[in-house]
GROMACS .gro file of C-alpha atoms in nm:
model
  429
    1MET     CA    1   1.927  -2.938   2.900
    2THR     CA    2   1.558  -3.145   2.910
    3PRO     CA    3   1.255  -2.909   2.837
    4SER     CA    4   0.971  -2.922   3.106
    5SER     CA    5   0.749  -3.268   3.098
    6SER     CA    6   0.463  -3.329   2.884
    7GLN     CA    7   0.182  -3.586   2.844
    8PRO     CA    8   0.307  -3.932   2.655
    9GLY     CA    9   0.264  -3.882   2.298
   10THR     CA   10   0.284  -3.496   2.306
   11LEU     CA   11   0.532  -3.214   2.331
   12THR     CA   12   0.565  -2.893   2.548
   13ILE     CA   13   0.554  -2.545   2.331
   14ALA     CA   14   0.945  -2.544   2.388
   15GLU     CA   15   1.009  -2.898   2.278
   16ALA     CA   16   0.767  -2.870   1.952
   17LEU     CA   17   1.002  -2.530   1.888
   18ALA     CA   18   1.301  -2.678   1.952
   19SER     CA   19   1.229  -2.994   1.707
   20LEU     CA   20   1.136  -2.779   1.437
   21LEU     CA   21   1.439  -2.552   1.444
   22ARG     CA   22   1.740  -2.700   1.217
   23ASP     CA   23   2.010  -2.582   1.472
   24GLY     CA   24   1.806  -2.607   1.799
   25MET     CA   25   1.734  -2.318   2.057
   26PRO     CA   26   2.075  -2.142   2.090
   27VAL     CA   27   1.933  -1.933   2.383
   28ARG     CA   28   1.707  -1.952   2.682
   29PHE     CA   29   1.356  -2.015   2.576
   30THR     CA   30   1.025  -2.048   2.826
   31ALA     CA   31   0.659  -2.048   2.710
   32TYR     CA   32   0.317  -1.978   2.893
   33ASP     CA   33   0.305  -2.346   2.928
   34GLY     CA   34   0.555  -2.339   3.169
   35SER     CA   35   0.806  -2.534   2.936
   36SER     CA   36   1.151  -2.456   2.849
   37VAL     CA   37   1.442  -2.531   2.636
   38GLY     CA   38   1.835  -2.409   2.569
   39PRO     CA   39   2.106  -2.321   2.780
   40ALA     CA   40   2.000  -2.297   3.125
   41ASP     CA   41   2.284  -2.011   3.213
   42SER     CA   42   2.233  -1.824   2.921
   43GLU     CA   43   2.196  -1.459   2.991
   44LEU     CA   44   1.999  -1.402   2.692
   45GLY     CA   45   1.665  -1.543   2.639
   46LEU     CA   46   1.310  -1.546   2.460
   47GLU     CA   47   0.959  -1.562   2.687
   48LEU     CA   48   0.640  -1.649   2.487
   49LEU     CA   49   0.383  -1.522   2.657
   50ASN     CA   50   0.052  -1.617   2.507
   51ARG     CA   51  -0.118  -1.828   2.225
   52ARG     CA   52  -0.143  -1.541   1.990
   53GLY     CA   53   0.213  -1.511   2.028
   54LEU     CA   54   0.273  -1.884   1.929
   55ALA     CA   55   0.024  -1.837   1.641
   56TYR     CA   56   0.244  -1.548   1.481
   57ILE     CA   57   0.528  -1.785   1.525
   58LEU     CA   58   0.387  -2.096   1.378
   59THR     CA   59   0.208  -1.960   1.096
   60ALA     CA   60   0.497  -1.695   0.978
   61PRO     CA   61   0.789  -1.929   1.060
   62GLY     CA   62   1.149  -1.772   1.075
   63ASP     CA   63   1.218  -1.428   1.124
   64LEU     CA   64   0.892  -1.244   1.032
   65GLY     CA   65   0.688  -1.469   1.248
   66MET     CA   66   0.927  -1.380   1.606
   67ALA     CA   67   0.910  -1.005   1.474
   68ARG     CA   68   0.534  -1.029   1.425
   69ALA     CA   69   0.512  -1.150   1.784
   70TYR     CA   70   0.760  -0.943   1.959
   71ILE     CA   71   0.634  -0.600   1.816
   72ALA     CA   72   0.280  -0.721   1.906
   73GLY     CA   73   0.423  -0.765   2.270
   74ASP     CA   74   0.325  -1.141   2.250
   75LEU     CA   75   0.710  -1.231   2.294
   76ALA     CA   76   0.985  -1.087   2.547
   77LEU     CA   77   1.348  -1.058   2.520
   78HIS     CA   78   1.536  -1.094   2.793
   79GLY     CA   79   1.903  -0.990   2.880
   80VAL     CA   80   1.914  -0.695   2.623
   81HIS     CA   81   1.739  -0.332   2.611
   82PRO     CA   82   1.436  -0.343   2.337
   83GLY     CA   83   1.601   0.003   2.186
   84ASP     CA   84   1.940  -0.226   2.120
   85PRO     CA   85   1.895  -0.601   2.111
   86TYR     CA   86   2.180  -0.648   1.919
   87ALA     CA   87   2.331  -0.928   2.179
   88LEU     CA   88   2.030  -1.147   2.149
   89LEU     CA   89   2.025  -1.099   1.726
   90THR     CA   90   2.390  -1.190   1.705
   91GLY     CA   91   2.320  -1.532   1.900
   92LEU     CA   92   2.002  -1.562   1.698
   93GLN     CA   93   2.146  -1.488   1.332
   94GLY     CA   94   2.067  -1.778   1.102
   95ARG     CA   95   1.927  -1.995   1.377
   96LEU     CA   96   1.562  -1.950   1.330
   97GLN     CA   97   1.509  -2.167   0.994
   98PHE     CA   98   1.249  -2.433   1.047
   99ARG     CA   99   1.280  -2.765   0.904
  100THR     CA  100   1.002  -2.970   0.732
  101PRO     CA  101   0.899  -3.242   0.985
  102THR     CA  102   0.818  -3.566   0.903
  103ALA     CA  103   0.467  -3.723   0.865
  104ALA     CA  104   0.510  -3.895   1.210
  105GLU     CA  105   0.655  -3.552   1.362
  106ALA     CA  106   0.378  -3.346   1.199
  107LEU     CA  107   0.117  -3.562   1.320
  108THR     CA  108   0.252  -3.514   1.696
  109LEU     CA  109   0.292  -3.129   1.636
  110THR     CA  110  -0.041  -3.127   1.534
  111ARG     CA  111  -0.187  -3.256   1.849
  112SER     CA  112   0.059  -3.112   2.085
  113LEU     CA  113  -0.002  -2.725   1.971
  114ASP     CA  114  -0.369  -2.785   1.858
  115LEU     CA  115  -0.289  -2.661   1.511
  116LEU     CA  116  -0.627  -2.736   1.372
  117ASN     CA  117  -0.751  -2.486   1.578
  118LEU     CA  118  -0.469  -2.245   1.496
  119ARG     CA  119  -0.554  -1.949   1.292
  120PRO     CA  120  -0.308  -1.650   1.173
  121PRO     CA  121  -0.339  -1.365   1.354
  122ALA     CA  122  -0.392  -1.017   1.197
  123PRO     CA  123  -0.042  -0.865   1.185
  124PRO     CA  124   0.073  -0.586   1.369
  125PRO     CA  125  -0.030  -0.239   1.260
  126GLN     CA  126   0.306  -0.107   1.200
  127GLU     CA  127   0.295  -0.394   0.897
  128ARG     CA  128   0.246  -0.305   0.547
  129LEU     CA  129   0.102  -0.547   0.307
  130PRO     CA  130   0.353  -0.812   0.151
  131ARG     CA  131   0.499  -0.657  -0.193
  132TRP     CA  132   0.227  -0.911  -0.393
  133ARG     CA  133  -0.060  -0.749  -0.261
  134ARG     CA  134   0.049  -0.387  -0.313
  135VAL     CA  135  -0.080  -0.372  -0.675
  136VAL     CA  136  -0.378  -0.162  -0.537
  137GLU     CA  137  -0.132   0.096  -0.465
  138GLY     CA  138  -0.010   0.109  -0.835
  139LEU     CA  139   0.274  -0.056  -1.020
  140ARG     CA  140   0.620  -0.085  -0.833
  141HIS     CA  141   0.821   0.225  -0.842
  142SER     CA  142   0.539   0.429  -1.000
  143MET     CA  143   0.542   0.780  -0.839
  144VAL     CA  144   0.235   0.720  -0.636
  145ARG     CA  145   0.341   0.385  -0.515
  146ASP     CA  146   0.693   0.519  -0.413
  147ALA     CA  147   0.506   0.825  -0.231
  148GLY     CA  148   0.334   0.558  -0.004
  149ALA     CA  149   0.659   0.359   0.058
  150ILE     CA  150   0.851   0.663   0.162
  151SER     CA  151   0.584   0.805   0.340
  152HIS     CA  152   0.535   0.475   0.559
  153HIS     CA  153   0.907   0.512   0.657
  154TYR     CA  154   1.013   0.843   0.678
  155ASP     CA  155   0.685   1.032   0.787
  156VAL     CA  156   0.659   0.871   1.153
  157SER     CA  157   0.758   1.182   1.347
  158ASN     CA  158   1.041   1.421   1.312
  159ARG     CA  159   1.069   1.459   1.718
  160PHE     CA  160   1.150   1.062   1.692
  161TYR     CA  161   1.412   1.104   1.448
  162GLU     CA  162   1.545   1.383   1.596
  163LEU     CA  163   1.591   1.167   1.937
  164VAL     CA  164   1.738   0.855   1.759
  165LEU     CA  165   1.946   1.039   1.456
  166GLY     CA  166   2.091   1.339   1.664
  167PRO     CA  167   2.141   1.706   1.593
  168SER     CA  168   2.264   1.620   1.248
  169MET     CA  169   1.928   1.466   1.125
  170ALA     CA  170   2.120   1.270   0.870
  171TYR     CA  171   2.004   0.938   0.832
  172THR     CA  172   2.263   0.769   0.600
  173CYS     CA  173   2.607   0.617   0.676
  174ALA     CA  174   2.834   0.855   0.876
  175VAL     CA  175   3.201   0.878   0.796
  176TYR     CA  176   3.433   0.824   1.100
  177PRO     CA  177   3.744   1.001   1.091
  178THR     CA  178   3.901   0.850   1.378
  179PRO     CA  179   3.725   0.544   1.575
  180ASP     CA  180   3.665   0.773   1.873
  181ALA     CA  181   3.498   1.063   1.651
  182SER     CA  182   3.121   1.123   1.794
  183LEU     CA  183   2.814   1.062   1.550
  184GLU     CA  184   2.817   1.443   1.476
  185GLU     CA  185   3.167   1.459   1.395
  186ALA     CA  186   3.107   1.154   1.151
  187GLN     CA  187   2.776   1.289   0.986
  188HIS     CA  188   2.979   1.616   0.904
  189GLU     CA  189   3.294   1.455   0.788
  190LYS     CA  190   3.004   1.237   0.522
  191HIS     CA  191   2.878   1.543   0.424
  192ASP     CA  192   3.209   1.702   0.384
  193LEU     CA  193   3.363   1.417   0.198
  194ILE     CA  194   3.112   1.429  -0.041
  195ALA     CA  195   3.133   1.769  -0.125
  196ARG     CA  196   3.511   1.734  -0.151
  197LYS     CA  197   3.431   1.410  -0.424
  198LEU     CA  198   3.202   1.635  -0.602
  199ASP     CA  199   3.479   1.942  -0.588
  200LEU     CA  200   3.225   2.200  -0.489
  201GLN     CA  201   3.330   2.552  -0.539
  202PRO     CA  202   3.161   2.882  -0.439
  203GLY     CA  203   2.876   3.003  -0.678
  204GLN     CA  204   2.825   2.614  -0.829
  205ARG     CA  205   2.480   2.454  -0.826
  206LEU     CA  206   2.430   2.105  -0.653
  207LEU     CA  207   2.120   1.928  -0.661
  208ASP     CA  208   2.039   1.666  -0.406
  209VAL     CA  209   1.797   1.375  -0.481
  210GLY     CA  210   1.619   1.218  -0.192
  211CYS     CA  211   1.756   1.466   0.018
  212GLY     CA  212   1.595   1.384   0.351
  213TRP     CA  213   1.630   1.645   0.621
  214GLY     CA  214   1.823   1.867   0.396
  215GLY     CA  215   2.176   1.816   0.542
  216MET     CA  216   2.363   1.775   0.241
  217VAL     CA  217   2.188   2.064   0.117
  218ARG     CA  218   2.269   2.282   0.425
  219HIS     CA  219   2.642   2.147   0.434
  220ALA     CA  220   2.733   2.254   0.095
  221ALA     CA  221   2.581   2.611   0.129
  222ARG     CA  222   2.704   2.653   0.455
  223GLU     CA  223   3.044   2.532   0.381
  224TYR     CA  224   3.122   2.567   0.022
  225GLY     CA  225   2.884   2.877  -0.077
  226VAL     CA  226   2.688   2.658  -0.333
  227LYS     CA  227   2.348   2.725  -0.432
  228ALA     CA  228   2.183   2.398  -0.352
  229LEU     CA  229   1.850   2.227  -0.457
  230GLY     CA  230   1.731   1.924  -0.238
  231VAL     CA  231   1.439   1.703  -0.348
  232THR     CA  232   1.269   1.455  -0.073
  233LEU     CA  233   0.916   1.244  -0.134
  234SER     CA  234   0.870   1.293   0.246
  235LYS     CA  235   0.642   1.579   0.357
  236GLN     CA  236   0.766   1.589   0.697
  237GLN     CA  237   1.126   1.594   0.614
  238ALA     CA  238   1.076   1.873   0.338
  239GLU     CA  239   0.896   2.079   0.622
  240TRP     CA  240   1.151   2.019   0.887
  241ALA     CA  241   1.463   2.090   0.633
  242ARG     CA  242   1.292   2.456   0.524
  243ALA     CA  243   1.255   2.539   0.870
  244ALA     CA  244   1.619   2.467   0.948
  245ILE     CA  245   1.743   2.628   0.645
  246GLU     CA  246   1.532   2.930   0.738
  247ARG     CA  247   1.697   2.870   1.120
  248GLU     CA  248   2.066   2.920   0.986
  249GLY     CA  249   1.994   3.175   0.745
  250LEU     CA  250   2.058   3.002   0.418
  251GLY     CA  251   1.775   3.072   0.205
  252ASP     CA  252   1.926   3.265  -0.042
  253LEU     CA  253   2.147   2.959  -0.134
  254ALA     CA  254   1.957   2.651  -0.002
  255GLU     CA  255   1.592   2.502  -0.125
  256VAL     CA  256   1.432   2.183  -0.029
  257ARG     CA  257   1.116   2.076  -0.261
  258HIS     CA  258   0.880   1.805  -0.172
  259GLY     CA  259   0.836   1.596  -0.460
  260ASP     CA  260   0.964   1.264  -0.662
  261TYR     CA  261   1.323   1.329  -0.780
  262ARG     CA  262   1.189   1.265  -1.101
  263GLU     CA  263   0.998   1.574  -1.126
  264ALA     CA  264   1.328   1.775  -1.094
  265THR     CA  265   1.380   1.890  -1.456
  266GLU     CA  266   1.625   2.149  -1.430
  267THR     CA  267   1.958   2.108  -1.594
  268GLY     CA  268   2.296   2.258  -1.594
  269PHE     CA  269   2.407   2.119  -1.211
  270ASP     CA  270   2.769   2.114  -1.139
  271ALA     CA  271   2.711   1.821  -0.920
  272VAL     CA  272   2.437   1.612  -0.843
  273SER     CA  273   2.453   1.369  -0.495
  274SER     CA  274   2.215   1.108  -0.422
  275ILE     CA  275   2.263   0.976  -0.060
  276GLY     CA  276   2.066   0.693   0.043
  277LEU     CA  277   1.813   0.685  -0.271
  278THR     CA  278   1.918   0.426  -0.506
  279GLU     CA  279   1.783   0.141  -0.254
  280HIS     CA  280   1.414   0.289  -0.296
  281ILE     CA  281   1.394   0.306  -0.683
  282GLY     CA  282   1.417  -0.065  -0.795
  283VAL     CA  283   1.719  -0.221  -0.985
  284ALA     CA  284   1.512  -0.230  -1.327
  285ASN     CA  285   1.499   0.148  -1.273
  286TYR     CA  286   1.851   0.194  -1.249
  287PRO     CA  287   1.911   0.283  -1.626
  288ALA     CA  288   1.622   0.544  -1.624
  289TYR     CA  289   1.749   0.675  -1.289
  290PHE     CA  290   2.105   0.745  -1.385
  291THR     CA  291   1.977   0.852  -1.712
  292HIS     CA  292   1.756   1.173  -1.562
  293LEU     CA  293   2.073   1.251  -1.322
  294ARG     CA  294   2.316   1.231  -1.612
  295ASP     CA  295   2.067   1.479  -1.805
  296ARG     CA  296   2.080   1.733  -1.494
  297LEU     CA  297   2.468   1.748  -1.503
  298ARG     CA  298   2.651   2.013  -1.714
  299PRO     CA  299   2.952   1.842  -1.927
  300GLY     CA  300   3.192   1.758  -1.685
  301GLY     CA  301   2.959   1.736  -1.373
  302ARG     CA  302   2.992   1.503  -1.121
  303LEU     CA  303   2.759   1.270  -0.958
  304LEU     CA  304   2.810   1.079  -0.631
  305ASN     CA  305   2.611   0.798  -0.562
  306HIS     CA  306   2.600   0.680  -0.212
  307CYS     CA  307   2.360   0.372  -0.138
  308ILE     CA  308   2.347   0.028   0.068
  309THR     CA  309   2.488  -0.233  -0.151
  310ARG     CA  310   2.532  -0.640  -0.128
  311SER     CA  311   2.840  -0.806  -0.135
  312HIS     CA  312   2.760  -0.947  -0.460
  313ASN     CA  313   2.540  -0.833  -0.760
  314ARG     CA  314   2.241  -1.055  -0.826
  315HIS     CA  315   1.917  -0.894  -0.760
  316HIS     CA  316   1.811  -0.908  -0.429
  317PRO     CA  317   1.479  -0.774  -0.266
  318VAL     CA  318   1.502  -0.694   0.120
  319GLY     CA  319   1.376  -0.962   0.334
  320ALA     CA  320   1.018  -0.985   0.436
  321PHE     CA  321   1.058  -0.823   0.772
  322LEU     CA  322   1.255  -0.470   0.636
  323ASP     CA  323   0.984  -0.517   0.332
  324ARG     CA  324   0.705  -0.517   0.550
  325TYR     CA  325   0.809  -0.305   0.843
  326VAL     CA  326   1.096  -0.055   0.734
  327PHE     CA  327   1.153  -0.041   0.358
  328PRO     CA  328   0.866  -0.130   0.146
  329ASP     CA  329   0.949  -0.224  -0.204
  330GLY     CA  330   1.308  -0.199  -0.126
  331GLU     CA  331   1.574  -0.355  -0.331
  332LEU     CA  332   1.980  -0.389  -0.312
  333THR     CA  333   2.240  -0.520  -0.543
  334GLY     CA  334   2.616  -0.508  -0.547
  335SER     CA  335   2.821  -0.212  -0.649
  336GLY     CA  336   2.917  -0.364  -0.980
  337ARG     CA  337   2.578  -0.331  -1.096
  338ILE     CA  338   2.539  -0.006  -1.014
  339ILE     CA  339   2.839   0.105  -1.189
  340ALA     CA  340   2.769  -0.079  -1.479
  341ALA     CA  341   2.426   0.082  -1.501
  342ALA     CA  342   2.605   0.448  -1.429
  343GLN     CA  343   2.856   0.354  -1.706
  344ASP     CA  344   2.558   0.218  -1.987
  345VAL     CA  345   2.418   0.531  -1.966
  346GLY     CA  346   2.719   0.733  -2.078
  347LEU     CA  347   2.876   0.828  -1.704
  348GLU     CA  348   3.236   0.785  -1.668
  349VAL     CA  349   3.310   0.622  -1.330
  350MET     CA  350   3.646   0.764  -1.173
  351HIS     CA  351   3.600   0.593  -0.825
  352ALA     CA  352   3.420   0.379  -0.600
  353GLU     CA  353   3.485   0.335  -0.210
  354ASN     CA  354   3.339   0.053   0.029
  355LEU     CA  355   3.263   0.215   0.385
  356ARG     CA  356   3.085  -0.094   0.531
  357PRO     CA  357   3.250  -0.070   0.884
  358HIS     CA  358   3.147   0.283   0.912
  359TYR     CA  359   2.768   0.180   0.880
  360ALA     CA  360   2.840  -0.072   1.149
  361MET     CA  361   2.951   0.231   1.366
  362THR     CA  362   2.685   0.480   1.260
  363LEU     CA  363   2.370   0.201   1.365
  364THR     CA  364   2.570   0.132   1.700
  365ALA     CA  365   2.534   0.525   1.768
  366TRP     CA  366   2.173   0.544   1.642
  367CYS     CA  367   2.078   0.219   1.880
  368ARG     CA  368   2.261   0.412   2.157
  369ASN     CA  369   2.026   0.729   2.121
  370LEU     CA  370   1.717   0.504   2.104
  371VAL     CA  371   1.800   0.314   2.430
  372GLU     CA  372   1.908   0.665   2.575
  373HIS     CA  373   1.563   0.823   2.469
  374TRP     CA  374   1.359   0.521   2.487
  375ASP     CA  375   1.082   0.655   2.698
  376GLU     CA  376   1.051   0.957   2.495
  377CYS     CA  377   1.058   0.762   2.166
  378VAL     CA  378   0.786   0.517   2.282
  379ALA     CA  379   0.561   0.834   2.395
  380GLU     CA  380   0.606   0.957   2.025
  381VAL     CA  381   0.546   0.652   1.810
  382GLY     CA  382   0.432   0.378   2.048
  383GLU     CA  383   0.612   0.084   2.193
  384GLY     CA  384   0.545  -0.126   1.873
  385THR     CA  385   0.709   0.124   1.608
  386ALA     CA  386   0.982   0.157   1.842
  387ARG     CA  387   1.054  -0.214   1.872
  388VAL     CA  388   1.052  -0.244   1.509
  389TRP     CA  389   1.344   0.023   1.513
  390GLY     CA  390   1.526  -0.157   1.772
  391LEU     CA  391   1.518  -0.448   1.585
  392TYR     CA  392   1.582  -0.296   1.227
  393LEU     CA  393   1.897  -0.099   1.356
  394ALA     CA  394   2.045  -0.396   1.554
  395GLY     CA  395   1.971  -0.625   1.312
  396SER     CA  396   2.106  -0.401   1.016
  397ARG     CA  397   2.450  -0.384   1.249
  398VAL     CA  398   2.493  -0.725   1.257
  399GLY     CA  399   2.452  -0.735   0.847
  400PHE     CA  400   2.712  -0.500   0.789
  401GLU     CA  401   2.944  -0.647   1.050
  402ARG     CA  402   2.897  -0.999   0.872
  403ASN     CA  403   2.952  -0.839   0.522
  404GLU     CA  404   2.640  -0.937   0.425
  405THR     CA  405   2.541  -0.575   0.328
  406GLU     CA  406   2.805  -0.281   0.249
  407LEU     CA  407   2.765   0.088   0.167
  408HIS     CA  408   2.946   0.181  -0.145
  409HIS     CA  409   3.035   0.550  -0.278
  410VAL     CA  410   3.044   0.606  -0.670
  411LEU     CA  411   3.176   0.888  -0.784
  412ALA     CA  412   3.123   0.948  -1.189
  413VAL     CA  413   3.128   1.249  -1.431
  414ARG     CA  414   2.958   1.346  -1.727
  415THR     CA  415   3.276   1.324  -1.948
  416GLU     CA  416   3.194   1.471  -2.363
  417ALA     CA  417   3.420   1.286  -2.619
  418GLY     CA  418   3.756   1.390  -2.599
  419ASP     CA  419   3.740   1.561  -2.256
  420SER     CA  420   3.908   1.466  -1.963
  421GLY     CA  421   3.612   1.529  -1.743
  422GLY     CA  422   3.809   1.782  -1.540
  423PHE     CA  423   3.953   1.546  -1.314
  424PRO     CA  424   4.326   1.573  -1.171
  425LEU     CA  425   4.570   1.322  -1.242
  426ARG     CA  426   4.519   1.195  -0.868
  427PRO     CA  427   4.214   1.227  -0.642
  428THR     CA  428   4.253   1.550  -0.433
  429TRP     CA  429   3.973   1.474  -0.165
   0.00000   0.00000   0.00000
């Protein structure tokens, strides 16, 4: 397909962008100057609406610039719903990398796009500072800075989360007992699987760090008669969880505190669950993190660590889009590094399980909810934030399907010298 014509010695916007992309434009692209490029019969497309959008794309080449233009309303997506742009993202995945132009090409691009007068626009208001500029917020993973990062993502709107997550208010990977199970059934199974792995028994004590809206705390209290304490850095989560505990009549067994997990200093717990917290604490802090959790356990007590992982064990901060819009200061690594960190502080790792396909299914369900409740979500948080969530959830689904990210359960026990750890010869869950 030949792009729309331009003046001799210059390029149209579509020609210019197509020439910069390493692999060409995989979908239909049109621009406000009337130019176009890409397959004419493609049902999927991008439409650049104005010069500010062009400035976003060219001053932050790659995924971040495209995301900024889309979130700001300067780039339209065609053929997909904004709550679930999965089909478009699968076509664009890995295809938005810019190559370095030659000197002659750079001169042509500068003249064609008037680059000398192109200035970086202010990022959309949903964007946080890049991690290297967050020094004003304190050292990375200090209590103050972590509180700000958690608030950025979780203190959005409890009503918004109700619409996207559904009645369970569980914002972590579900476990699907069957392919046709509902999201609610799968979230119930996730909590119950963790309870079974921890071998919870009536009268025991559970500490759930990073407890979110209290799903695990309430499940343990309601289904197992366990006295459960949850801790979350999100004030809105804590308020919602406390109301749910009161509504369900679980106040004699369940408690949720607003605070840092490091401020939970009680000891002697029979079990500790960490469901979706490890991604936020920083790889360098794993030794202190696992030491703190180990010290909360009685001898023979169990720890279940549930977190997103990479398919390798290298240190891997999340990408620019996730870091600035979704999980500030988030870091991921492989299950091997997590297991090693737990072992190095004296915990005995008994079992590990990869639930990667389940997270892709969970994300699909969340996107379905976002699409179904799109108008109400936009009314609640604004269209820009709703667009961030559509990109984030659908893009994460692609990552799990392609094994770029995984989800691991690591089950460990505080084993004393000469002790069996209280485990049977074979798993019972």
